[in-house]
Short mmCIF file of C-alpha atoms in Angstrom, two decimals:
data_model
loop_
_atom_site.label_atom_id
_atom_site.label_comp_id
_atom_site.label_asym_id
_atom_site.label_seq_id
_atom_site.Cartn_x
_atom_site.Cartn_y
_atom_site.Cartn_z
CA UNK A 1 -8.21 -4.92 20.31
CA UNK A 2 -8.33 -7.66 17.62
CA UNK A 3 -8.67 -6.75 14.11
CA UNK A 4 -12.36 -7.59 12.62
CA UNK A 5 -12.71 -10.19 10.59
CA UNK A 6 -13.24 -10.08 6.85
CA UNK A 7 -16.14 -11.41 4.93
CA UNK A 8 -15.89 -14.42 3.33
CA UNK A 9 -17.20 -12.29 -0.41
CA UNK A 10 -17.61 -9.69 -1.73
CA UNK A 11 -18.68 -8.29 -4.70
CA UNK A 12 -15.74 -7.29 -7.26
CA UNK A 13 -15.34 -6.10 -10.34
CA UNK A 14 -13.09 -8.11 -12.95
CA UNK A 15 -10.03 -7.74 -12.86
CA UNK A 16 -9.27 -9.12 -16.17
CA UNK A 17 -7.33 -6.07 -17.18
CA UNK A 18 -4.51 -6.19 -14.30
CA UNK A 19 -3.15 -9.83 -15.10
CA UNK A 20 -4.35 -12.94 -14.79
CA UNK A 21 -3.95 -14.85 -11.96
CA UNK A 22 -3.17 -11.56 -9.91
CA UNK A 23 -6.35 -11.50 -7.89
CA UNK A 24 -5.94 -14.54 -5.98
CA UNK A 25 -2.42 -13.54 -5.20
CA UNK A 26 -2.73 -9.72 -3.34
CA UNK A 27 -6.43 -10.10 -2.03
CA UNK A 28 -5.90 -9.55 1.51
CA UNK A 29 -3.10 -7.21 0.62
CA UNK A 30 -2.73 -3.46 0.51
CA UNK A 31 -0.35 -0.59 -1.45
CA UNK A 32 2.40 0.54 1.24
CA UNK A 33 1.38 3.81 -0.30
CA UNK A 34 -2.09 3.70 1.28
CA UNK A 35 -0.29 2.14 4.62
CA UNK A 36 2.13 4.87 4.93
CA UNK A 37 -0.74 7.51 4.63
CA UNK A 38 -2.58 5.50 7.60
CA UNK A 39 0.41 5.58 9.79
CA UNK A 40 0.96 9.26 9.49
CA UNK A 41 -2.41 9.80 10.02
CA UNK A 42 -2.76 7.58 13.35
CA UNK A 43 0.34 9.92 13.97
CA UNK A 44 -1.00 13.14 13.64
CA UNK A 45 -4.20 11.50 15.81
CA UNK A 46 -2.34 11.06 18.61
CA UNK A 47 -1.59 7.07 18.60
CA UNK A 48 1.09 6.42 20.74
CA UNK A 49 4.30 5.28 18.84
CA UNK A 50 4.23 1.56 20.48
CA UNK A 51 0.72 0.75 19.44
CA UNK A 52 2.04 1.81 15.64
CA UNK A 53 5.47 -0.58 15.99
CA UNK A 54 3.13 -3.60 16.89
CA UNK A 55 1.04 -2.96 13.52
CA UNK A 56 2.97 -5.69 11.34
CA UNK A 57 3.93 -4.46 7.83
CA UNK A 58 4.55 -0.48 9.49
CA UNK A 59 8.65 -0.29 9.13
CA UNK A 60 10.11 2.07 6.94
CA UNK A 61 11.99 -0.26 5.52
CA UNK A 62 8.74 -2.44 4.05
CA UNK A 63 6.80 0.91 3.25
CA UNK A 64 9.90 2.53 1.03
CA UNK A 65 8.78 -0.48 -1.69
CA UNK A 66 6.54 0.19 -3.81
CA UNK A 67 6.29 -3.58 -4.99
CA UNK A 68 6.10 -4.72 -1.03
CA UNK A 69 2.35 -5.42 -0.01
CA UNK A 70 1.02 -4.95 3.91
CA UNK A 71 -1.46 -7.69 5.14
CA UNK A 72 -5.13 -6.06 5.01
CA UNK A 73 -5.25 -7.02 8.98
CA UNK A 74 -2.53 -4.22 9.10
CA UNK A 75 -4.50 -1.66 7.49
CA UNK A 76 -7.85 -2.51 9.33
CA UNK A 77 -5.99 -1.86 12.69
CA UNK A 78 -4.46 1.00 11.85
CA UNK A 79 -8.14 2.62 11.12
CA UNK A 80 -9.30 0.81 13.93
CA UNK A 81 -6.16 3.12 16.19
CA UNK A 82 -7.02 5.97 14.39
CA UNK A 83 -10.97 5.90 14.47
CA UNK A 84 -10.31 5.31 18.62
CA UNK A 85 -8.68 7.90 19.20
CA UNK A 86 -9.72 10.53 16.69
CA UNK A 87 -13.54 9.69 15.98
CA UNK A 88 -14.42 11.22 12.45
CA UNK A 89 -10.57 11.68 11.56
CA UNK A 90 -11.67 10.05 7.72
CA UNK A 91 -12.01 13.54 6.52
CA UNK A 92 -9.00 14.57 8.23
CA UNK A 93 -6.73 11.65 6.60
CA UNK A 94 -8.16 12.93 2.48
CA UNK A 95 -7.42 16.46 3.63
CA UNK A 96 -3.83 15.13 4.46
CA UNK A 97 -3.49 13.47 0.88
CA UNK A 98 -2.67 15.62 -2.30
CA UNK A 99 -2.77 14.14 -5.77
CA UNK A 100 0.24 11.67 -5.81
CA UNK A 101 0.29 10.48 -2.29
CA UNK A 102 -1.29 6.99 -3.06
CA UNK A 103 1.24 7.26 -6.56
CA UNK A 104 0.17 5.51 -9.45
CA UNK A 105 -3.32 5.02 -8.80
CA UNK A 106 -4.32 8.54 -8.18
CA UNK A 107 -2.52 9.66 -11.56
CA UNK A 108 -5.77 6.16 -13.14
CA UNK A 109 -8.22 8.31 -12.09
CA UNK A 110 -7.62 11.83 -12.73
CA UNK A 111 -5.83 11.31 -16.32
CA UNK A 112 -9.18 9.88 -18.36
CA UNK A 113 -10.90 12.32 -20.93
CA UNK A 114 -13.62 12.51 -18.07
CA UNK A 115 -14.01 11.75 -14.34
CA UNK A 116 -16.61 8.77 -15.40
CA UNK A 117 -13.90 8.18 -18.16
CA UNK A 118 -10.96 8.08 -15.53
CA UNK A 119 -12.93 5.87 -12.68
CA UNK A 120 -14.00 3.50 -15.24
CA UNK A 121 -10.70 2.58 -16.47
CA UNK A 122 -8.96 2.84 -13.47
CA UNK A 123 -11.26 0.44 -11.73
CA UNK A 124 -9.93 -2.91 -12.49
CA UNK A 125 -7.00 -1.67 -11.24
CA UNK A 126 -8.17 -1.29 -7.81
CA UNK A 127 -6.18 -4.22 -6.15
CA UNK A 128 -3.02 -1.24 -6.80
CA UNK A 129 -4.65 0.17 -3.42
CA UNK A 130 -6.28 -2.50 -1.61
CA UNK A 131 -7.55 -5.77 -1.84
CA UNK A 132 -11.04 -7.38 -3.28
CA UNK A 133 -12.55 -7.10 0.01
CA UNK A 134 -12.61 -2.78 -0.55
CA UNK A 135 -13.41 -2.24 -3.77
CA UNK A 136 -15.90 0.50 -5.09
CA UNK A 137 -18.61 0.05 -7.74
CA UNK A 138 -19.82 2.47 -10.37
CA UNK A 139 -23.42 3.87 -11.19
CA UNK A 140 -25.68 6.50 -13.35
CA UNK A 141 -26.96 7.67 -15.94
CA UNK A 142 -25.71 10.43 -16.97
CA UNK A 143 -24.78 11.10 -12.99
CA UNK A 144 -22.17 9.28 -11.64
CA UNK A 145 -22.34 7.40 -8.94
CA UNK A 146 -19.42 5.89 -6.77
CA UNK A 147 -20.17 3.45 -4.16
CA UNK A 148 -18.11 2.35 -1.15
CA UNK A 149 -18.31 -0.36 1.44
CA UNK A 150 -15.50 -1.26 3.52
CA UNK A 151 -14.87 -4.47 5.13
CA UNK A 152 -14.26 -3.20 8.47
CA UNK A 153 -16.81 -5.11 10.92
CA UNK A 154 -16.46 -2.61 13.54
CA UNK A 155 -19.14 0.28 13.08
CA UNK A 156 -17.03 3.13 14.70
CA UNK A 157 -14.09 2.00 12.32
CA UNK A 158 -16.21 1.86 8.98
CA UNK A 159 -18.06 5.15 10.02
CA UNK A 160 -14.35 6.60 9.72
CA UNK A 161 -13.21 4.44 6.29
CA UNK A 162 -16.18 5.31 4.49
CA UNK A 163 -15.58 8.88 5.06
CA UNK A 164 -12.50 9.31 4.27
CA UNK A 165 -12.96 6.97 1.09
CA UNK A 166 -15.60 9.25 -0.51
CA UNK A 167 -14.19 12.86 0.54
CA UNK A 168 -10.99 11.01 -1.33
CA UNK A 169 -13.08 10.55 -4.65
CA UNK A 170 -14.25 14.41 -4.22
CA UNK A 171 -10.95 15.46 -3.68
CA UNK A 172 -9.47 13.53 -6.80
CA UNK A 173 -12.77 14.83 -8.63
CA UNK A 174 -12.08 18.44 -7.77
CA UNK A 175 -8.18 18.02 -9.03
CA UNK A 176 -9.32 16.32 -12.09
CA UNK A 177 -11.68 19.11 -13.07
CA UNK A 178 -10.43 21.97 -11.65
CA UNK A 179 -13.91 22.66 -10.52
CA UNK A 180 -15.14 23.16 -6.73
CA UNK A 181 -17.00 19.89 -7.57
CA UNK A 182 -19.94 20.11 -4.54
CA UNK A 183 -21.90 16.58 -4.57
CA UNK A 184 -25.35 16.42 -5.42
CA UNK A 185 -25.70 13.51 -2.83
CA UNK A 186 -23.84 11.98 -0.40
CA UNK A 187 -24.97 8.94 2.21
CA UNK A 188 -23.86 6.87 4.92
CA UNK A 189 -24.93 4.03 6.25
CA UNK A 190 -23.66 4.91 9.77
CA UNK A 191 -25.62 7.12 12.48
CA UNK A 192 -25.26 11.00 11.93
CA UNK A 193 -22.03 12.08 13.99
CA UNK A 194 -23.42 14.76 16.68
CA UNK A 195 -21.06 17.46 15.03
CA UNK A 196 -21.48 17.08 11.22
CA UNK A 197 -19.62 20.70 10.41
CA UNK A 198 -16.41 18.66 9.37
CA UNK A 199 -19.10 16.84 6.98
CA UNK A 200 -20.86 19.56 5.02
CA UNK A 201 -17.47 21.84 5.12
CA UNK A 202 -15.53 19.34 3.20
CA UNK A 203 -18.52 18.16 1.26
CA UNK A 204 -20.00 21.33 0.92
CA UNK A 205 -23.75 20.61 0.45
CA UNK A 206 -25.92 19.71 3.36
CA UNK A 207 -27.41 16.63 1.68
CA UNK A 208 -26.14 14.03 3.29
CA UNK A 209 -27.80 11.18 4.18
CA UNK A 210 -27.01 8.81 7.22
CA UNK A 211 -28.16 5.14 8.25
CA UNK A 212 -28.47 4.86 4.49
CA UNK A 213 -27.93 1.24 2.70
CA UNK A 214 -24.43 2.24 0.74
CA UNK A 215 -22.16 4.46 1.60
CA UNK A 216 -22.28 6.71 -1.82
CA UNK A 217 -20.89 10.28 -3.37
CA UNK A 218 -22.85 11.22 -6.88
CA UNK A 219 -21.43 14.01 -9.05
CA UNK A 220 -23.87 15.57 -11.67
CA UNK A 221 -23.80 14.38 -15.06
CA UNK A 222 -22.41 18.19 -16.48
CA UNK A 223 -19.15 17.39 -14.07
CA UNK A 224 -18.85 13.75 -14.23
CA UNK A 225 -18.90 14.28 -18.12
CA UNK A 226 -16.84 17.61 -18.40
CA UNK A 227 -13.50 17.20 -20.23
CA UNK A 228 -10.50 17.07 -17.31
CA UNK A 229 -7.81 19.50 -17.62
CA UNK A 230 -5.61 17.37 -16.49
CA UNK A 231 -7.11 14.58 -18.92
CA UNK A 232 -3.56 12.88 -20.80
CA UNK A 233 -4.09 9.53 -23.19
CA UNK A 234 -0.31 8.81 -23.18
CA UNK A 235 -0.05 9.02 -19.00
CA UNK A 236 -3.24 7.15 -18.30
CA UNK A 237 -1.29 4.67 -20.74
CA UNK A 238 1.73 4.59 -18.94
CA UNK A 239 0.08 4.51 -15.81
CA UNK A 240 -1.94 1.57 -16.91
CA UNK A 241 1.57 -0.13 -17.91
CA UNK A 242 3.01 0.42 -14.75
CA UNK A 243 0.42 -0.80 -12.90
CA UNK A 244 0.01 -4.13 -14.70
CA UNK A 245 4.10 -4.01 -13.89
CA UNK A 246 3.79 -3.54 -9.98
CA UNK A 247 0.51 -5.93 -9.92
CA UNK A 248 2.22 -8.57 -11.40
CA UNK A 249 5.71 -8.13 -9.71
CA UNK A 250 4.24 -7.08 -6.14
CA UNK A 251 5.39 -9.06 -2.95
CA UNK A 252 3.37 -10.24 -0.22
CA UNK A 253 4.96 -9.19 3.72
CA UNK A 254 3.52 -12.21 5.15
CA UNK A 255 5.58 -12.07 8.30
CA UNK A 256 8.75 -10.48 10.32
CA UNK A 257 11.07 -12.92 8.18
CA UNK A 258 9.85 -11.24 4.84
CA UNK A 259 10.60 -7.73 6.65
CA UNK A 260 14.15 -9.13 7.75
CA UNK A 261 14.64 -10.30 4.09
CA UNK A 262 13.74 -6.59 2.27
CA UNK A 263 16.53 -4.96 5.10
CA UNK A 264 18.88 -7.77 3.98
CA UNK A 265 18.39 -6.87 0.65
CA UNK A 266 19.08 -3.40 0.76
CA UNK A 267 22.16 -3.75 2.78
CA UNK A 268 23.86 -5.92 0.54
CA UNK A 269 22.68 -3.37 -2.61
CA UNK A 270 24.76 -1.16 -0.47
CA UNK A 271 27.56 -3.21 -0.10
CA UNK A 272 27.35 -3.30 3.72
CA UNK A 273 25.65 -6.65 4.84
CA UNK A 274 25.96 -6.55 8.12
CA UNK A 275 23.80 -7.26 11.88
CA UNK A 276 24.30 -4.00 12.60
CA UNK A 277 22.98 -1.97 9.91
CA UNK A 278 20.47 -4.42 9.54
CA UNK A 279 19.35 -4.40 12.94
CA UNK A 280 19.13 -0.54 12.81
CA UNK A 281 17.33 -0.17 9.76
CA UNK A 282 14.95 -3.04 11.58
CA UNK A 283 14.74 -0.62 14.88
CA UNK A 284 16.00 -2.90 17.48
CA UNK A 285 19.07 -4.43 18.43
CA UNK A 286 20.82 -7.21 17.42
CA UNK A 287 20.24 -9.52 20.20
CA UNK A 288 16.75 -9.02 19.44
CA UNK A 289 17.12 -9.21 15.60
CA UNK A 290 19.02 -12.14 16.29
CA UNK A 291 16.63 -14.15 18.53
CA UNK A 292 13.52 -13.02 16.09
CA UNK A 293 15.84 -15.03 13.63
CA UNK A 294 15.92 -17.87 15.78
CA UNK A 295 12.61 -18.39 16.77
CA UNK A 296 11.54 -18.42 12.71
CA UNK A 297 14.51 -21.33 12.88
CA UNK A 298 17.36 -19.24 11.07
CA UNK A 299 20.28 -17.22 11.78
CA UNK A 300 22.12 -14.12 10.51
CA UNK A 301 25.05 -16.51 9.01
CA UNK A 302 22.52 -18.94 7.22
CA UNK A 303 20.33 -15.96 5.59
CA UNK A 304 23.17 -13.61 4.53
CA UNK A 305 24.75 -16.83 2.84
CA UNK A 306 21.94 -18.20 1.19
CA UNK A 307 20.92 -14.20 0.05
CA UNK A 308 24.74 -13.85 -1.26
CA UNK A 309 24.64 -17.15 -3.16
CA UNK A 310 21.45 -16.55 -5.19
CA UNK A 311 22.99 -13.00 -5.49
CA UNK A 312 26.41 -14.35 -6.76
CA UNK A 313 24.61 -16.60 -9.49
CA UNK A 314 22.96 -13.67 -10.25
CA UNK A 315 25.35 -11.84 -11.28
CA UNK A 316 27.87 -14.32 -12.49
CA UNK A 317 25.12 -15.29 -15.12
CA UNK A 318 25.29 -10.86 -15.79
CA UNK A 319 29.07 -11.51 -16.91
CA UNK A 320 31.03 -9.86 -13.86
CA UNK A 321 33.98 -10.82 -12.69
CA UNK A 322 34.65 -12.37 -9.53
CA UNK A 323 36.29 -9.40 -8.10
CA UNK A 324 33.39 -7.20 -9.23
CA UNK A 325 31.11 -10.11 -7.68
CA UNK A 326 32.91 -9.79 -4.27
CA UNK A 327 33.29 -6.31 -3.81
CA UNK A 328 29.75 -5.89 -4.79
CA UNK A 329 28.43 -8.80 -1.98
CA UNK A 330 30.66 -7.28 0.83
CA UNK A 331 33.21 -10.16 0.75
CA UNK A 332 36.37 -8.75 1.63
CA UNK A 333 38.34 -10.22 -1.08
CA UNK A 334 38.52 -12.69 -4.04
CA UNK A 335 39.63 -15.33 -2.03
CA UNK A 336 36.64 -15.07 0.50
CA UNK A 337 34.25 -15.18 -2.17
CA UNK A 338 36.31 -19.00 -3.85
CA UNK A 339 36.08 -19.99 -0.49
CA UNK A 340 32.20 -19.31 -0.14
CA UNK A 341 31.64 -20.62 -3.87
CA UNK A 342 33.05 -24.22 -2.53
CA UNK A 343 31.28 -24.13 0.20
CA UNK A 344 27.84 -23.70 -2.07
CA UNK A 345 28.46 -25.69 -4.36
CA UNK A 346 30.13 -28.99 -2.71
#
């Protein structure tokens, strides 16, 4: 199945807050936080374990970054896998993710004074999750109002984002408060499932809406105004720090090569460059890591060199020694390492 296509706009909010220049750079991108929640949910769904390999941007290596951003292709087909084989599994996939698992960004919007407080702050920083194409817009007087619409193109697969996207803002609500927050509305612009029991048990009310024109949750004014016990000025300020930190320093995984490059990495921090551990933190051999390399026009000598030598300048510009430098790039002596410095620099 090929991933639906995104919509050339859609409406965002600015993003002045989170950097500028920043949007441009990660739209199309998502948080490896929200990536590894997909992939244990497909998981848990029953997706068979090849299907989830195939998904680019999946390894453990990539999602252990919290700087590293998945292609937004990667996340639409791993609802798409999910909503396939588990129809209605959005409510499933919030139930499965406690205050923390998406990191930073749940800590923006259950830290404000109040829940209106929190989500209105937090939401320039939305591009921490996803990209500009899923962003979420704020409404009410008085009542709040949060509303969703995902980019997915496939009904079936939005049906599934939409729900898990707004049962996640009740379930941050409820944490945030400490109240059994129930909705006073809820709506969908997809069909009504024929079993809506998950529905109204993890919404609790039975007024929900379907075929509706947004996807919405509304809270009443007295708990979308009611102080948060876990409300905390100095952590929604550090929070907001660190996210204009990973916004600005985040990485795009573009392709296999930027996958190689992040296992490359971490094997020489570990002082143990070599095909094989690279190959099995990459799961697959090294005849196949090694032709991968080749047909992106490289090899395992050429990109553990040219790694080592920005490395070595690195650190030579830090003030270690040479012997430090070597032992710390996996050179097996200070006479390897001269030799490799001639060889960069003739």
């Amino acid at each position: 199945m090929n991933s639906p296509e995104l919509p050339d706009s859609v409406p965002y909010v600015d993003d002045s807050a989170a950097g500028p220049g920043i949007g441009s750079r990660l739209d199309g991108t998502v948080s490896t936080h929200l990536v590894r929640l997909l992939v244990q949910a497909a998981r848990e769904a029953g997706v068979a374990e090849a299907q989830l390999t195939r998904v680019p941007g999946t390894d453990d290596v990539v999602l252990r970054g919290e700087l590293n951003r998945i292609p937004m292709s990667s996340l639409v087909r791993l609802w798409e896998l999910i909503a396939h084989t588990r129809p209605g599994a959005g409510v499933a996939v919030a139930a499965a993710a406690p205050l923390g698992t998406l990191n930073t960004w749940d800590y923006l919007v259950t830290s404000g004074a109040t829940l209106t407080d929190s989500l209105h702050r937090a939401q320039p920083y939305h591009r921490l999750v996803t990209g500009a194409a899923e962003s979420f817009d704020l409404s009410g007087d008085g009542d709040l109002t949060i509303g969703y619409r995902t980019s997915a193109g496939d009904p079936a697969v939005a049906a599934v984002v939409n729900e898990y996207v707004l049962a996640y803002y009740l379930r941050r609500g409820r944490e945030a408060t400490g109240r059994p927050l129930v909705p006073t509305r809820v709506s969908f612009g997809h069909s009504a499932p024929p079993d809506r029991s998950a529905l109204l048990a993890v919404f609790g009310t039975a007024s929900i809406e379907f075929d509706a024109e947004s996807d919405s949750i509304t809270f009443h004014a007295d708990d979308a105004n009611a102080p948060l016990h876990r409300s905390d000025p100095m952590l929604a300020d550090l929070m907001r720090s660190h996210a204009d930190l990973v916004l600005a320093s985040a990485r795009t995984i573009a392709d296999p090569l930027d996958t190689f490059h992040i296992a490359l990495e971490a094997a020489l921090d570990a002082a143990d460059p070599t095909l094989p551990r690279v190959a099995k933190s990459l799961a697959m051999s090294q005849r196949t890591l090694q032709r991968h390399l080749a047909e992106h026009g490289t090899t395992w000598r050429d990109e553990l060199d040219m790694l080592r030598h920005e490395r070595a300048k690195l650190l030579l510009a830090q003030g270690l020694t040479r012997t430090a430098i070597a032992h710390r790039l996996g050179f097996t002596d200070d006479r390897a390492l001269r030799k490799a410095f001639h060889r960069w620099t003739r």
